[in-house]
Amino acid sequence: MYSSTESKAIEIIKDKLYWISDKNPPKNQPNAFFFNIDNDLVYEPFFADFGPLDLGKTYRFVTELEKLMQDPTYAKSKIFHHTSLDSSKRANAAYLIGAFQVIILGRTAE
């Protein structure tokens, strides 16, 4: 049975990794770990643009998420990458989870 959080989320790795964009971060979900990078990996605009994030921030995200996925502390947890509904933060978060799938999981960009 899916929780309301899981029903809103996009499943990246079956029963393990999810991406969710919602107004408020999910809370109090058993066997779940939520993280948000909206204020940690911030794009430095050249003009009136909003991304994507640079290669250094992309590398930081994908390697940290890979470590998190392999951490025994979270072996039985579902991991949720949460982002707000802010369009620029949401676009960058979608880019990062896509980059993770291509770089770490070896998936195609299609």
XYZ file of C-alpha atoms in Angstrom:
110
model
C 0.000 0.000 0.000
C 1.314 3.409 -0.945
C 1.330 6.379 1.385
C 0.035 9.717 0.114
C 3.662 10.805 -0.230
C 4.499 7.833 -2.454
C 1.425 8.421 -4.604
C 2.662 11.982 -5.347
C 6.261 10.886 -5.947
C 8.022 9.655 -9.060
C 9.703 6.308 -8.493
C 13.318 6.352 -9.696
C 14.451 3.007 -8.258
C 11.688 0.558 -7.376
C 10.866 0.615 -3.651
C 14.012 2.669 -2.903
C 14.452 6.115 -4.510
C 11.753 8.689 -5.233
C 11.543 12.291 -6.445
C 8.776 14.560 -5.191
C 7.853 18.202 -5.709
C 5.353 19.491 -3.204
C 4.513 22.633 -1.247
C 5.624 21.200 2.088
C 8.295 18.609 2.782
C 6.862 15.236 3.801
C 7.172 14.357 7.474
C 6.639 11.444 9.840
C 6.736 8.655 7.266
C 7.942 5.317 8.683
C 11.063 3.852 7.037
C 11.576 6.936 4.888
C 14.363 9.482 4.602
C 13.667 12.865 2.990
C 16.234 15.358 1.794
C 15.992 18.719 0.075
C 18.809 20.610 -1.665
C 16.826 23.718 -2.681
C 18.908 25.984 -0.444
C 22.158 23.978 -0.543
C 22.873 23.703 -4.258
C 21.884 27.098 -5.589
C 22.400 28.277 -9.152
C 24.456 31.444 -9.623
C 22.718 33.229 -12.528
C 24.571 34.942 -15.339
C 21.581 37.109 -16.172
C 17.874 36.288 -15.736
C 18.298 32.543 -16.107
C 17.866 29.807 -13.499
C 20.076 26.901 -14.470
C 21.029 24.215 -14.874
C 23.468 23.864 -12.014
C 27.179 23.702 -12.855
C 29.181 20.477 -13.149
C 30.700 20.852 -9.672
C 27.277 20.974 -8.025
C 26.054 18.148 -10.252
C 29.029 15.996 -9.221
C 28.450 16.816 -5.544
C 24.789 15.811 -5.777
C 25.276 12.531 -7.632
C 28.166 11.357 -5.441
C 26.396 12.284 -2.197
C 23.191 10.562 -3.314
C 25.191 7.485 -4.305
C 26.775 7.418 -0.809
C 23.353 7.826 0.774
C 21.956 4.948 -1.281
C 24.823 2.686 -0.109
C 24.702 3.770 3.552
C 23.639 0.806 5.746
C 21.736 3.232 7.996
C 19.185 3.697 5.197
C 19.215 0.143 3.818
C 15.566 -0.423 4.763
C 14.428 3.132 4.088
C 12.792 4.650 1.063
C 14.744 7.756 0.074
C 12.861 10.812 -1.170
C 14.482 13.762 -2.930
C 12.023 16.563 -2.169
C 11.885 19.938 -3.881
C 9.508 22.852 -3.518
C 7.048 24.034 -6.148
C 9.286 26.997 -7.068
C 9.762 26.545 -10.821
C 13.505 27.269 -10.964
C 14.328 25.070 -7.958
C 12.059 22.354 -9.311
C 13.766 22.457 -12.739
C 17.213 22.192 -11.154
C 16.116 19.358 -8.848
C 14.672 17.474 -11.841
C 17.955 18.036 -13.705
C 19.927 16.627 -10.749
C 17.846 13.468 -10.353
C 18.100 12.981 -14.121
C 21.870 13.448 -13.975
C 22.033 10.843 -11.192
C 20.190 8.365 -13.390
C 22.530 8.937 -16.338
C 25.856 9.204 -14.464
C 25.404 6.711 -11.627
C 22.678 4.339 -12.830
C 23.883 4.276 -16.446
C 20.477 5.049 -17.920
C 20.018 6.915 -21.164
C 18.725 10.472 -21.236
C 15.618 9.335 -23.123
